[in-house]
CSV table of C-alpha atoms in Angstrom, one decimal:
chain,number,residue,atom,x,y,z
A,120,GLU,CA,-64.0,11.0,17.3
A,121,GLY,CA,-62.5,14.1,15.3
A,122,GLY,CA,-59.0,13.5,16.1
A,123,ALA,CA,-59.6,10.0,15.1
A,124,SER,CA,-61.0,10.8,11.9
A,125,MET,CA,-58.5,13.3,11.2
A,126,SER,CA,-55.6,10.7,11.7
A,127,LEU,CA,-57.2,8.4,9.4
A,128,SER,CA,-57.5,10.9,6.5
A,129,LEU,CA,-53.9,11.9,6.8
A,130,PHE,CA,-53.3,7.9,6.9
A,131,ILE,CA,-55.1,7.7,3.5
A,132,ARG,CA,-53.5,10.8,2.0
A,133,ASN,CA,-50.0,9.9,3.0
A,134,SER,CA,-50.8,6.0,1.8
A,135,ARG,CA,-52.0,7.2,-1.5
A,136,VAL,CA,-54.6,4.6,-1.2
A,137,ASN,CA,-56.6,6.0,-4.4
A,138,SER,CA,-53.5,5.1,-6.6
A,139,PRO,CA,-54.1,2.3,-9.1
A,140,SER,CA,-51.3,0.1,-8.1
A,141,PHE,CA,-52.9,0.1,-4.4
A,142,CYS,CA,-56.3,-1.4,-5.4
A,143,HIS,CA,-57.3,-4.7,-6.9
A,144,LYS,CA,-57.4,-4.9,-10.5
A,145,ASN,CA,-61.4,-5.0,-10.8
A,146,GLU,CA,-61.5,-2.5,-8.1
A,147,LYS,CA,-59.4,0.7,-9.2
A,148,ASN,CA,-61.9,3.5,-8.7
A,149,ASN,CA,-64.1,2.0,-6.3
A,150,PHE,CA,-61.8,1.8,-2.9
A,151,SER,CA,-63.3,0.6,0.2
A,152,PHE,CA,-61.8,0.1,3.8
A,153,SER,CA,-62.4,-3.7,3.6
A,154,ASN,CA,-60.2,-4.0,0.8
A,155,LEU,CA,-57.4,-2.3,2.8
A,156,PHE,CA,-57.4,-5.0,5.3
A,157,SER,CA,-58.6,-8.1,3.2
A,158,MET,CA,-55.4,-7.8,1.0
A,159,ARG,CA,-52.7,-10.5,1.4
A,160,SER,CA,-49.8,-8.7,2.2
A,161,PHE,CA,-48.1,-5.4,2.2
A,162,ASN,CA,-44.8,-4.3,1.9
A,163,MET,CA,-43.4,-1.0,3.2
A,164,ASN,CA,-40.8,0.8,0.7
A,165,ARG,CA,-38.0,2.3,2.6
A,166,ASN,CA,-37.7,5.3,0.4
A,167,GLN,CA,-41.0,6.1,-0.2
A,168,LYS,CA,-44.2,5.5,2.0
A,169,ARG,CA,-46.6,3.5,0.1
A,170,TRP,CA,-48.2,0.1,0.1
A,171,MET,CA,-47.7,-2.6,-2.6
A,172,THR,CA,-49.5,-5.7,-3.2
A,173,GLU,CA,-47.7,-9.1,-3.5
A,174,SER,CA,-47.0,-9.9,-6.9
A,175,GLU,CA,-48.9,-12.7,-8.7
A,176,PRO,CA,-47.1,-15.9,-9.3
A,177,THR,CA,-45.4,-16.0,-12.9
A,178,SER,CA,-44.8,-19.5,-13.4
A,179,LYS,CA,-46.3,-23.1,-12.6
A,180,ILE,CA,-43.3,-23.7,-10.3
A,181,GLU,CA,-43.6,-20.6,-8.6
A,182,SER,CA,-47.5,-20.9,-7.9
A,183,GLU,CA,-46.7,-24.7,-6.2
A,184,ILE,CA,-44.5,-22.9,-3.9
A,185,VAL,CA,-47.3,-20.2,-2.9
A,186,LYS,CA,-49.8,-23.1,-2.5
A,187,ASN,CA,-47.0,-25.3,-0.5
A,188,GLN,CA,-46.8,-22.4,2.1
A,189,ARG,CA,-50.1,-23.6,3.1
A,190,LYS,CA,-50.2,-27.0,3.1
A,191,LYS,CA,-47.6,-29.9,3.6
A,192,VAL,CA,-44.8,-30.1,1.1
A,193,GLN,CA,-43.7,-33.5,-0.3
A,194,PHE,CA,-40.3,-33.9,-0.2
A,195,SER,CA,-37.6,-35.7,-2.4
A,196,THR,CA,-33.6,-36.5,-1.9
A,197,LEU,CA,-30.5,-36.7,-3.8
A,198,THR,CA,-27.3,-37.6,-3.1
A,199,VAL,CA,-24.2,-35.6,-4.2
A,200,LYS,CA,-22.0,-37.4,-6.7
A,201,LYS,CA,-18.2,-37.6,-7.0
A,202,ASP,CA,-18.3,-35.5,-10.2
A,203,GLU,CA,-20.4,-32.8,-8.2
A,204,ALA,CA,-18.4,-32.4,-5.1
A,205,GLY,CA,-17.4,-28.6,-4.5
A,206,MET,CA,-20.4,-27.1,-6.5
A,207,ARG,CA,-22.2,-24.5,-5.3
A,208,MET,CA,-25.8,-25.4,-4.1
A,209,ASP,CA,-27.7,-23.3,-6.9
A,210,ARG,CA,-25.7,-24.8,-9.8
A,211,LEU,CA,-26.2,-28.4,-8.6
A,212,LEU,CA,-29.7,-28.0,-8.5
A,213,ARG,CA,-29.9,-26.3,-11.9
A,214,SER,CA,-27.4,-29.2,-13.4
A,215,ARG,CA,-30.4,-31.5,-11.9
A,216,ASN,CA,-33.0,-29.7,-13.3
A,217,PRO,CA,-31.9,-27.2,-16.1
A,218,THR,CA,-35.8,-25.9,-16.3
A,219,LEU,CA,-35.4,-24.2,-12.8
A,220,ASN,CA,-34.0,-20.5,-12.9
A,221,GLN,CA,-32.1,-18.5,-10.6
A,222,ALA,CA,-35.1,-16.7,-9.0
A,223,ILE,CA,-37.1,-19.6,-8.2
A,224,ILE,CA,-33.8,-21.5,-6.4
A,225,GLN,CA,-33.0,-18.4,-4.5
A,226,LYS,CA,-36.9,-18.0,-3.3
A,227,THR,CA,-37.2,-21.5,-2.4
A,228,LEU,CA,-33.7,-21.5,-0.3
A,229,ARG,CA,-35.1,-18.5,1.6
A,230,GLU,CA,-38.0,-20.5,2.9
A,231,LYS,CA,-37.3,-22.1,6.0
A,232,GLY,CA,-36.9,-25.9,5.6
A,233,LEU,CA,-37.7,-26.4,2.1
A,234,ILE,CA,-34.2,-27.4,1.1
A,235,THR,CA,-31.9,-29.0,3.3
A,236,ILE,CA,-28.2,-30.7,3.5
A,237,GLU,CA,-28.2,-33.3,6.1
A,238,GLY,CA,-31.0,-31.8,7.9
A,239,ASN,CA,-29.3,-28.3,8.1
A,240,LYS,CA,-30.7,-25.2,6.3
A,241,THR,CA,-28.4,-24.0,3.4
A,242,THR,CA,-27.6,-21.1,1.2
A,243,ALA,CA,-27.3,-20.7,-2.4
A,244,ASP,CA,-23.4,-20.3,-2.3
A,245,ALA,CA,-22.7,-23.3,0.0
A,246,ARG,CA,-20.5,-25.9,-1.3
A,247,VAL,CA,-21.8,-29.5,-1.4
A,248,SER,CA,-19.5,-32.7,-0.8
A,249,GLU,CA,-19.6,-36.2,-2.3
A,250,GLY,CA,-22.0,-38.4,-0.7
A,251,GLN,CA,-24.3,-35.4,1.1
A,252,ILE,CA,-28.0,-36.4,1.2
A,253,ILE,CA,-29.8,-33.0,0.0
A,254,GLN,CA,-33.6,-32.6,0.7
A,255,ILE,CA,-35.4,-30.8,-2.0
A,256,PRO,CA,-39.3,-30.1,-2.5
A,257,GLU,CA,-41.0,-32.8,-4.9
A,258,TYR,CA,-41.9,-30.1,-7.4
A,259,PHE,CA,-38.3,-29.4,-8.0
A,260,THR,CA,-37.8,-32.8,-9.6
A,261,LYS,CA,-40.4,-31.9,-12.2
A,262,THR,CA,-38.7,-31.1,-15.6
A,263,ILE,CA,-40.0,-30.0,-18.9
A,264,LYS,CA,-39.4,-33.0,-21.5
A,265,LYS,CA,-36.9,-31.7,-24.3
A,266,LYS,CA,-36.3,-33.3,-27.6
A,267,PRO,CA,-33.0,-35.6,-27.6
A,268,ILE,CA,-30.3,-33.9,-29.7
A,269,VAL,CA,-29.7,-35.3,-32.9
A,270,LEU,CA,-26.2,-35.1,-33.9
A,271,ASP,CA,-25.2,-34.6,-37.7
A,272,PRO,CA,-22.9,-37.1,-38.9
A,273,ALA,CA,-21.0,-34.8,-41.0
A,274,LYS,CA,-20.2,-32.5,-38.0
A,275,THR,CA,-19.2,-35.2,-35.8
A,276,GLU,CA,-16.7,-36.9,-38.9
A,277,THR,CA,-15.5,-33.3,-39.8
A,278,ILE,CA,-14.7,-32.0,-36.0
A,279,ARG,CA,-13.1,-35.6,-34.9
A,280,LYS,CA,-10.5,-35.4,-37.7
A,281,PHE,CA,-8.9,-32.2,-35.4
A,282,VAL,CA,-8.5,-34.4,-32.4
A,283,ILE,CA,-4.8,-34.9,-31.6
A,284,TYR,CA,-5.0,-36.2,-28.0
A,285,MET,CA,-7.5,-38.0,-25.9
A,286,ASP,CA,-7.7,-39.9,-22.3
A,287,ASP,CA,-10.2,-40.4,-19.6
A,288,ASP,CA,-9.7,-36.6,-18.5
A,289,VAL,CA,-8.2,-34.6,-21.3
A,290,ILE,CA,-9.1,-34.2,-24.9
A,291,ALA,CA,-6.9,-31.8,-27.4
A,292,ILE,CA,-8.0,-30.5,-30.9
A,293,ASN,CA,-6.0,-28.9,-33.4
A,294,LYS,CA,-8.3,-26.0,-33.6
A,295,PRO,CA,-8.2,-24.4,-37.4
A,296,SER,CA,-7.8,-20.4,-38.2
A,297,GLY,CA,-11.3,-18.5,-38.5
A,298,LEU,CA,-12.9,-20.7,-35.8
A,299,PRO,CA,-14.1,-18.8,-32.6
A,300,CYS,CA,-13.8,-20.7,-29.3
A,301,GLN,CA,-17.4,-19.4,-28.0
A,302,GLY,CA,-20.3,-18.0,-29.6
A,303,GLY,CA,-21.5,-14.5,-29.6
A,304,THR,CA,-22.9,-11.8,-31.8
A,305,GLY,CA,-22.5,-12.5,-35.3
A,306,VAL,CA,-21.0,-15.8,-34.8
A,307,LYS,CA,-22.6,-18.8,-36.3
A,308,LEU,CA,-20.2,-21.3,-35.8
A,309,SER,CA,-17.5,-21.7,-33.0
A,310,VAL,CA,-16.0,-24.4,-30.9
A,311,GLU,CA,-19.0,-24.6,-28.4
A,312,ASP,CA,-21.2,-26.0,-30.9
A,313,PHE,CA,-18.7,-29.0,-32.0
A,314,LEU,CA,-18.8,-30.1,-28.1
A,315,PRO,CA,-21.5,-32.7,-28.3
A,316,HIS,CA,-19.7,-34.5,-31.2
A,317,LEU,CA,-16.7,-34.7,-28.9
A,318,GLN,CA,-18.5,-36.4,-26.1
A,319,TYR,CA,-17.8,-39.9,-27.3
A,320,ASP,CA,-18.7,-42.5,-24.5
A,321,LYS,CA,-18.8,-39.8,-21.6
A,322,GLU,CA,-22.0,-38.9,-19.7
A,323,ASP,CA,-21.1,-35.0,-20.3
A,324,LYS,CA,-19.8,-33.1,-23.2
A,325,PRO,CA,-16.3,-31.6,-22.9
A,326,ARG,CA,-15.5,-28.2,-21.2
A,327,LEU,CA,-13.2,-25.6,-22.6
A,328,ILE,CA,-10.2,-25.0,-20.4
A,329,HIS,CA,-8.6,-22.1,-22.0
A,330,ARG,CA,-9.3,-20.2,-25.3
A,331,LEU,CA,-7.5,-19.0,-28.4
A,332,ASP,CA,-8.1,-15.9,-30.5
A,333,LYS,CA,-10.3,-16.7,-33.6
A,334,GLU,CA,-7.6,-16.1,-36.3
A,335,THR,CA,-5.1,-18.3,-34.3
A,336,SER,CA,-4.6,-22.1,-34.7
A,337,GLY,CA,-3.2,-24.7,-32.9
A,338,VAL,CA,-3.7,-26.7,-29.7
A,339,LEU,CA,-6.9,-26.3,-27.6
A,340,MET,CA,-7.5,-28.3,-24.5
A,341,LEU,CA,-10.9,-29.5,-23.4
A,342,GLY,CA,-11.7,-31.3,-19.9
A,343,ARG,CA,-13.7,-34.6,-20.3
A,344,ASN,CA,-15.3,-34.3,-16.7
A,345,ARG,CA,-15.8,-31.5,-14.3
A,346,GLN,CA,-13.1,-32.2,-11.7
A,347,ALA,CA,-10.2,-32.2,-14.6
A,348,THR,CA,-11.7,-29.1,-16.0
A,349,ILE,CA,-11.4,-27.4,-12.7
A,350,ARG,CA,-7.8,-28.4,-11.6
A,351,LEU,CA,-6.4,-27.4,-15.3
A,352,GLN,CA,-8.6,-24.1,-15.3
A,353,SER,CA,-6.9,-23.1,-12.1
A,354,GLN,CA,-3.4,-24.4,-13.5
A,355,PHE,CA,-3.9,-22.1,-16.4
A,356,ARG,CA,-5.2,-19.2,-14.6
A,357,ASN,CA,-2.7,-19.2,-11.9
A,358,HIS,CA,0.4,-19.9,-14.5
A,359,ARG,CA,1.3,-23.2,-12.5
A,360,GLY,CA,3.5,-25.2,-14.6
A,361,ILE,CA,2.5,-24.6,-17.9
A,362,GLN,CA,4.6,-24.5,-20.9
A,363,LYS,CA,3.1,-22.8,-23.9
A,364,THR,CA,5.1,-22.4,-27.2
A,365,TYR,CA,3.6,-20.5,-30.3
A,366,TRP,CA,4.9,-19.9,-33.9
A,367,ALA,CA,4.7,-16.2,-35.4
A,368,ALA,CA,5.8,-15.2,-38.6
A,369,VAL,CA,6.2,-11.5,-38.2
A,370,MET,CA,6.9,-8.7,-40.7
A,371,GLY,CA,10.3,-7.2,-40.9
A,372,LYS,CA,13.1,-8.0,-38.7
A,373,PRO,CA,12.4,-7.5,-34.7
A,374,SER,CA,14.4,-5.4,-32.7
A,375,GLU,CA,16.3,-8.2,-30.8
A,376,ASP,CA,16.9,-12.1,-31.9
A,377,ARG,CA,15.9,-13.2,-28.3
A,378,GLY,CA,14.8,-11.9,-25.2
A,379,TRP,CA,12.5,-11.9,-22.2
A,380,ILE,CA,9.9,-9.3,-22.2
A,381,LYS,CA,8.0,-8.3,-19.1
A,382,VAL,CA,5.7,-5.1,-19.6
A,383,PRO,CA,2.0,-4.3,-18.2
A,384,MET,CA,-1.0,-4.4,-20.5
A,385,THR,CA,-4.4,-3.1,-20.4
A,386,LYS,CA,-7.7,-2.6,-22.6
A,387,GLU,CA,-8.2,0.9,-24.1
A,388,LEU,CA,-10.4,2.6,-26.7
A,389,VAL,CA,-8.0,3.6,-29.4
A,390,GLY,CA,-9.7,5.3,-32.6
A,391,GLY,CA,-13.3,3.8,-31.4
A,392,GLU,CA,-12.0,0.2,-31.1
A,393,GLU,CA,-10.9,-1.8,-28.1
A,394,LYS,CA,-7.6,-2.7,-28.1
A,395,VAL,CA,-4.7,-4.0,-25.6
A,396,VAL,CA,-2.0,-1.4,-25.1
A,397,THR,CA,1.3,-1.4,-23.0
A,398,LYS,CA,1.9,0.5,-19.9
A,399,SER,CA,4.7,1.9,-18.3
A,400,LYS,CA,3.4,0.3,-14.5
A,401,ALA,CA,1.1,-2.1,-13.4
A,402,GLY,CA,-2.0,-1.4,-11.6
A,403,GLY,CA,-5.1,0.6,-12.4
A,404,GLY,CA,-6.4,-2.2,-14.7
A,405,ALA,CA,-2.8,-2.8,-16.2
A,406,LYS,CA,-1.6,-6.4,-15.3
A,407,GLN,CA,1.8,-7.7,-15.8
A,408,THR,CA,3.0,-10.0,-18.6
A,409,SER,CA,5.9,-12.2,-19.3
A,410,THR,CA,6.8,-13.5,-22.6
A,411,HIS,CA,10.3,-14.9,-23.8
A,412,MET,CA,10.9,-15.0,-27.4
A,413,ARG,CA,13.6,-16.3,-29.7
A,414,THR,CA,14.1,-16.1,-33.9
A,415,LEU,CA,13.9,-19.5,-35.5
A,416,PHE,CA,14.5,-18.5,-39.2
A,417,GLY,CA,14.7,-15.2,-41.3
A,418,ASN,CA,17.0,-12.3,-40.4
A,419,SER,CA,15.8,-10.5,-43.4
A,420,LYS,CA,14.1,-7.2,-43.4
A,421,THR,CA,11.0,-8.9,-45.2
A,422,TRP,CA,10.1,-11.5,-42.7
A,423,ASN,CA,11.2,-13.4,-39.7
A,424,LEU,CA,9.9,-16.6,-38.0
A,425,LEU,CA,9.9,-16.5,-34.3
A,426,ALA,CA,9.1,-18.9,-31.2
A,427,LEU,CA,7.2,-17.1,-28.6
A,428,PHE,CA,6.7,-18.5,-25.1
A,429,PRO,CA,4.0,-16.5,-23.0
A,430,GLU,CA,4.3,-17.3,-19.2
A,431,THR,CA,0.9,-15.4,-18.6
A,432,GLY,CA,-1.9,-15.4,-20.5
A,433,ARG,CA,-3.2,-12.1,-21.1
A,434,THR,CA,-5.7,-11.5,-23.9
A,435,HIS,CA,-3.7,-10.6,-27.6
A,436,GLN,CA,-0.5,-11.0,-25.2
A,437,ILE,CA,1.7,-12.2,-28.2
A,438,ARG,CA,0.3,-9.9,-30.7
A,439,VAL,CA,0.7,-6.7,-28.9
A,440,VAL,CA,4.4,-7.8,-28.0
A,441,CYS,CA,5.4,-8.3,-31.6
A,442,ALA,CA,3.7,-5.3,-32.7
A,443,SER,CA,4.6,-2.9,-29.8
A,444,ILE,CA,7.6,-4.2,-28.3
A,445,LEU,CA,9.7,-6.0,-31.2
A,446,ASN,CA,8.2,-3.5,-33.5
A,447,SER,CA,7.2,-6.4,-36.3
A,448,PRO,CA,3.6,-7.2,-36.4
A,449,ILE,CA,2.5,-10.7,-36.9
A,450,ILE,CA,1.4,-11.1,-40.8
A,451,GLY,CA,-2.0,-11.2,-41.4
A,452,ASP,CA,-2.7,-9.4,-38.0
A,453,ASP,CA,-5.5,-6.7,-39.0
A,454,LYS,CA,-6.1,-5.2,-35.3
A,455,TYR,CA,-2.3,-4.6,-34.6
A,456,GLY,CA,-0.5,-4.8,-37.8
A,457,GLU,CA,-0.2,-3.0,-40.7
A,458,PHE,CA,-0.7,-3.5,-44.5
A,459,ARG,CA,2.4,-3.6,-46.7
A,460,ARG,CA,2.1,-4.3,-50.2
A,461,GLU,CA,5.5,-5.8,-51.0
A,462,LEU,CA,4.8,-8.8,-48.6
A,463,TYR,CA,1.2,-9.1,-49.4
A,464,ASP,CA,2.1,-9.7,-53.0
A,465,ALA,CA,4.7,-12.3,-52.0
A,466,LEU,CA,2.5,-14.3,-50.0
A,467,PRO,CA,0.7,-17.8,-51.4
A,468,ASP,CA,-2.8,-17.4,-52.1
A,469,GLU,CA,-3.9,-19.8,-49.3
A,470,ALA,CA,-2.3,-17.6,-46.6
A,471,LYS,CA,-3.5,-14.4,-47.8
A,472,GLY,CA,-5.9,-12.7,-45.3
A,473,LYS,CA,-5.0,-15.3,-42.4
A,474,MET,CA,-2.8,-14.3,-39.5
A,475,MET,CA,0.3,-16.4,-39.0
A,476,LEU,CA,-0.1,-17.2,-35.5
A,477,HIS,CA,-0.2,-20.9,-34.3
A,478,ALA,CA,-0.3,-22.6,-31.2
A,479,LYS,CA,2.4,-25.1,-31.8
A,480,ARG,CA,2.7,-27.0,-28.5
A,481,ILE,CA,1.6,-27.2,-24.6
A,482,SER,CA,3.0,-29.2,-22.0
A,483,VAL,CA,0.9,-29.5,-18.6
A,484,PRO,CA,0.6,-31.7,-15.6
A,485,HIS,CA,-1.8,-34.1,-16.1
A,486,PRO,CA,-5.0,-33.4,-13.7
A,487,THR,CA,-5.1,-36.8,-12.1
A,488,LEU,CA,-1.8,-38.6,-13.1
A,489,PRO,CA,1.5,-38.0,-11.7
A,490,GLN,CA,3.0,-37.0,-14.9
A,491,ARG,CA,3.3,-34.3,-17.4
A,492,ILE,CA,1.5,-34.5,-20.9
A,493,THR,CA,3.1,-32.5,-23.9
A,494,ILE,CA,0.5,-32.0,-27.1
A,495,GLU,CA,1.4,-30.8,-30.3
A,496,ALA,CA,-0.4,-29.6,-33.1
A,497,ASN,CA,1.1,-29.9,-36.7
A,498,LEU,CA,1.0,-26.4,-38.7
A,499,PRO,CA,-2.1,-25.8,-41.0
A,500,SER,CA,-1.3,-25.7,-44.5
A,501,HIS,CA,-1.6,-22.1,-45.1
A,502,PHE,CA,1.4,-21.6,-42.6
A,503,LYS,CA,3.2,-24.7,-44.3
A,504,GLN,CA,2.9,-22.8,-47.8
A,505,LEU,CA,4.1,-19.8,-46.4
A,506,LEU,CA,7.2,-21.2,-45.1
A,507,ASN,CA,7.8,-23.1,-48.2
A,508,GLU,CA,7.5,-19.9,-50.2
A,509,PHE,CA,10.1,-18.4,-48.3
A,510,GLY,CA,12.4,-21.4,-47.9
A,511,CYS,CA,12.1,-22.2,-44.3
A,512,ASP,CA,11.7,-26.2,-43.4
A,513,GLU,CA,8.7,-26.7,-41.2
A,514,ASN,CA,10.7,-29.1,-38.7
A,515,ILE,CA,13.6,-26.4,-38.2
A,516,GLY,CA,13.6,-27.0,-34.6
A,517,GLY,CA,15.1,-24.6,-31.8
A,518,ASP,CA,11.8,-23.9,-30.1
A,519,GLN,CA,12.9,-25.7,-27.1
A,520,TYR,CA,11.1,-23.8,-24.0
A,521,PRO,CA,13.7,-21.7,-22.2
A,522,ASP,CA,15.0,-22.7,-18.8
A,523,VAL,CA,13.4,-19.9,-16.7
A,524,ARG,CA,15.2,-20.6,-13.7
A,525,ALA,CA,18.7,-20.1,-15.2
A,526,ILE,CA,17.7,-16.8,-17.0
A,527,GLU,CA,16.5,-15.4,-13.5
A,528,LYS,CA,20.0,-16.4,-11.9
A,529,GLU,CA,21.9,-14.3,-14.7
A,530,LYS,CA,20.7,-11.2,-12.8
A,531,ILE,CA,19.0,-9.6,-15.5
A,532,ASN,CA,19.0,-5.8,-15.1
A,533,PHE,CA,17.2,-5.0,-18.5
A,534,LEU,CA,14.2,-6.0,-20.2
A,535,ILE,CA,15.3,-7.6,-23.4
A,536,HIS,CA,18.7,-9.6,-23.9
A,537,GLY,CA,20.6,-8.0,-26.7
A,538,LYS,CA,22.6,-4.5,-27.4
A,539,GLN,CA,20.3,-2.3,-26.4
A,540,LYS,CA,19.5,-1.3,-22.7
A,541,LEU,CA,16.7,0.0,-20.8
A,542,PRO,CA,17.1,3.3,-18.8
A,543,LYS,CA,17.7,3.2,-15.0
A,544,SER,CA,14.5,4.1,-14.1
A,545,GLN,CA,12.8,1.0,-15.6
A,546,ARG,CA,15.8,-1.4,-14.4
A,547,ARG,CA,14.9,-0.9,-10.7
A,548,GLN,CA,12.0,-3.1,-10.8
A,549,TYR,CA,14.2,-6.3,-11.4
A,550,HIS,CA,16.8,-5.8,-9.0
A,551,GLN,CA,16.7,-7.0,-5.6
A,552,LYS,CA,15.5,-4.2,-3.1
A,553,LYS,CA,18.0,-3.9,-0.3
A,554,VAL,CA,16.4,-3.5,3.1
A,555,PRO,CA,18.0,-1.5,5.6
A,556,LYS,CA,18.8,-2.8,8.8
A,557,ARG,CA,16.9,-1.8,12.0
A,558,LYS,CA,18.9,0.1,14.7
A,559,ALA,CA,18.8,-1.7,17.9
A,560,LYS,CA,16.5,-0.1,20.5
A,561,PRO,CA,18.2,1.1,23.3
A,562,THR,CA,17.9,-0.7,26.5
A,563,ARG,CA,16.3,1.1,29.4
A,564,LYS,CA,18.5,1.5,32.4
């Protein structure tokens, strides 16, 4: 008896049973051994040997999960639609019932037999296929009634004026300068706020395929269904078959009239502000970029009009190329450019304070049809006024997408076409590496 009482006292002391977290809320000060064995469940912390009580349900749906563990669960079924094929299980459930949160879905998926695909247990990251029958608990179908979205006719009329292309899978707008693509801190209005106004006769609102900077105007593509969005996003991400043409009005004369620029870029803090900078080597966060450029008009020391063709889509890629490589920042670029009084005074009033970068044209393979689509956006009024002020025709032409295969056959041994070549240390990455022949192993006698 003495040994048993001593081991029991050690158990009580090591378990810290007198701590408030161990006892019930109404019995924090009066502890009894009956409370110890009447508690619902215990969980042992791996690092600290103490007992913790099961947390109370935090929502109505979680309380139903606890109740259904003790009684028979009522089930319901849903069939995967064609537009939902390839989705993750947790995202499918949230798309069917937006009032469910991720914690509830994860907890239910861990319970054996509550959610199944064709009778088999599933996980949150499992991909679903068209026509599959999924069994879910009945309480997963309960939703909170939300007020219907009432569209403002004025906003609808405004955003639909910018639509420049539309078919069953794709819609494109000519994004105005100053309108961000996505919301964030301090953003009152973005393209995402206008997406319900571009739904037309579709069941779902369109989705962003790619993004443009807030100050950049031009072609912005949206997917009208999930499958088209996924395919086009993959093409933009992997740079497959995407041909983008930008117009940029830059300060001064660029260091080269035409060229192919390959340089790694990465984000860094410069003077307390996050900026994209160039690096000598790729790796360590720096990613390779590829941009073709050509001068369309100018050849003056005041300003020039450039056509740029980015093969990759890194953040601020064109702006950094103009400022850091060509030594000609884009007019109105406050982040990477500089203020020049003479040029500022010569600008039209509407062009002052705006960045002169415009996404002129995009050519992509159609997501569902065996053809390419080319979408072109007209220049905004402030860009047109700038060209007219400096005597440049807006229909100047000469911005055809370069033949990359022909350029690669020229055995380019320098970064930029022109007079100035790069040192040998930077040329090596563009030469084909000669692999030495292996010596034949001597045959055994």
